[in-house]
Amino acid sequence: MRVPVLTYHAVNIAGNDYNGNDHVAFASDLRLIDDMGLRIVPAGWLVDEMMGAAKRDLTNAVVLTCDDGSHFDYFDLDHPSHGRQRSLYNAMADFADERGADAQPNLHLTCFVIASPEAREHIDRGCLAGAGWMGEEWWKPALQSGRIGIENHSLDHNHTAIPLPGIAGMERGSFFPVDTRERADAEIADAARYIDAAIAPNRTTLFCYPFGQSNAYLREEYFPRHTETHRMRAAFGDGAAPVTMQSDRWNVPRYICGWHWHSPDELRAILREAA
Ligand SMILES: [Zn+2]
């Protein structure tokens, strides 16, 4: 098994070209993946395989994920500088309309969202337009569409846009200081509890490290030894490598759009190398 996991940030809108706009890149990449004869599958399938919980054929599979969870994931929105943006969700619908339901029958995007409404409000005001684009009202309909998974991207991202002290004295702006039980329970287990209540009867089982940053405590102790508390099955980072059976389930590697690739050609090279 060698499965590349691709990551987008729907709030990355610096213009309307592939390089600098994750909506443009995402729509283009769906077609590239399909043209290359690869199959998009849900992130959960990959984790099932890593855990030995299922045996599916993941040859030529690709997984799609998206971080931070804003309205740009689900709703078409007018960006203040760059105009109308087609949501990632609607980009998948456009793709399915264009190529037919048989083209990618398991088309799926896993959206990692931030749990705390207060944190999301601060991020909305500090990093977006302050237009209420970090709300959670889309989580349930997105899930019910069958094309989107809602998963755990921590309680507050320990984000610098939040003008409040970090959990248990943490300095803001990094996930590396989440190195105690108290901090990990707050950022991971409490976040899962909040999101699970919002999407019941569904629940989260996947985590994604804010800033892609993990540490030995989380990877080697908290995640593997306290599964009954956090109930996560895997944690995703960056790492820019295909996922294999040897990959660390508590730091699953991903490729990030705009960092690990900037053009269809660069993505094609990544996908070819993985296959
Ligand atoms: Zn993030």
PDB file of N, CA and C and ligand atoms in Angstrom, residues 9 67-68 112 114 153 157 159 208-212 254, ligand 1:
ATOM      1  N   HIS A   9      -6.392  23.906   2.086  1.00  0.00           N
ATOM      2  CA  HIS A   9      -6.912  24.886   3.049  1.00  0.00           C
ATOM      3  C   HIS A   9      -7.829  25.808   2.251  1.00  0.00           C
ATOM      4  N   ASP A  67      -8.078  21.291   5.916  1.00  0.00           N
ATOM      5  CA  ASP A  67      -7.872  21.697   7.304  1.00  0.00           C
ATOM      6  C   ASP A  67      -8.553  23.015   7.658  1.00  0.00           C
ATOM      7  N   ASP A  68      -8.912  23.130   8.895  1.00  0.00           N
ATOM      8  CA  ASP A  68      -9.360  24.351   9.583  1.00  0.00           C
ATOM      9  C   ASP A  68     -10.869  24.602   9.549  1.00  0.00           C
ATOM     10  N   PHE A 112     -11.111  18.628   8.562  1.00  0.00           N
ATOM     11  CA  PHE A 112     -10.710  18.697   9.975  1.00  0.00           C
ATOM     12  C   PHE A 112     -11.111  20.075  10.499  1.00  0.00           C
ATOM     13  N   ILE A 114     -12.139  22.951  13.740  1.00  0.00           N
ATOM     14  CA  ILE A 114     -11.771  23.431  15.081  1.00  0.00           C
ATOM     15  C   ILE A 114     -13.026  23.422  15.946  1.00  0.00           C
ATOM     16  N   HIS A 153      -9.735  18.773  14.520  1.00  0.00           N
ATOM     17  CA  HIS A 153      -8.518  19.576  14.316  1.00  0.00           C
ATOM     18  C   HIS A 153      -8.212  20.377  15.584  1.00  0.00           C
ATOM     19  N   HIS A 157      -6.784  25.115  18.107  1.00  0.00           N
ATOM     20  CA  HIS A 157      -5.621  25.253  17.218  1.00  0.00           C
ATOM     21  C   HIS A 157      -4.469  25.943  17.938  1.00  0.00           C
ATOM     22  N   HIS A 159      -4.272  28.867  18.581  1.00  0.00           N
ATOM     23  CA  HIS A 159      -4.063  29.905  17.553  1.00  0.00           C
ATOM     24  C   HIS A 159      -3.743  31.271  18.174  1.00  0.00           C
ATOM     25  N   CYS A 208      -6.121  15.669  13.374  1.00  0.00           N
ATOM     26  CA  CYS A 208      -5.108  16.266  12.506  1.00  0.00           C
ATOM     27  C   CYS A 208      -4.394  17.336  13.323  1.00  0.00           C
ATOM     28  N   TYR A 209      -3.056  17.246  13.375  1.00  0.00           N
ATOM     29  CA  TYR A 209      -2.267  18.161  14.197  1.00  0.00           C
ATOM     30  C   TYR A 209      -2.314  19.589  13.650  1.00  0.00           C
ATOM     31  N   PRO A 210      -2.712  20.577  14.472  1.00  0.00           N
ATOM     32  CA  PRO A 210      -2.600  21.970  14.048  1.00  0.00           C
ATOM     33  C   PRO A 210      -1.156  22.288  13.657  1.00  0.00           C
ATOM     34  N   PHE A 211      -0.979  23.034  12.607  1.00  0.00           N
ATOM     35  CA  PHE A 211       0.340  23.397  12.057  1.00  0.00           C
ATOM     36  C   PHE A 211       1.130  22.149  11.635  1.00  0.00           C
ATOM     37  N   GLY A 212       0.504  20.979  11.622  1.00  0.00           N
ATOM     38  CA  GLY A 212       1.217  19.731  11.328  1.00  0.00           C
ATOM     39  C   GLY A 212       2.195  19.335  12.425  1.00  0.00           C
ATOM     40  N   ARG A 254       1.133  13.556   5.110  1.00  0.00           N
ATOM     41  CA  ARG A 254       0.286  14.162   4.078  1.00  0.00           C
ATOM     42  C   ARG A 254       1.114  15.142   3.242  1.00  0.00           C
TER      43      ARG A 254
HETATM   44 ZN    ZN B   1      -4.851  24.034  10.824  1.00  0.00          ZN
END
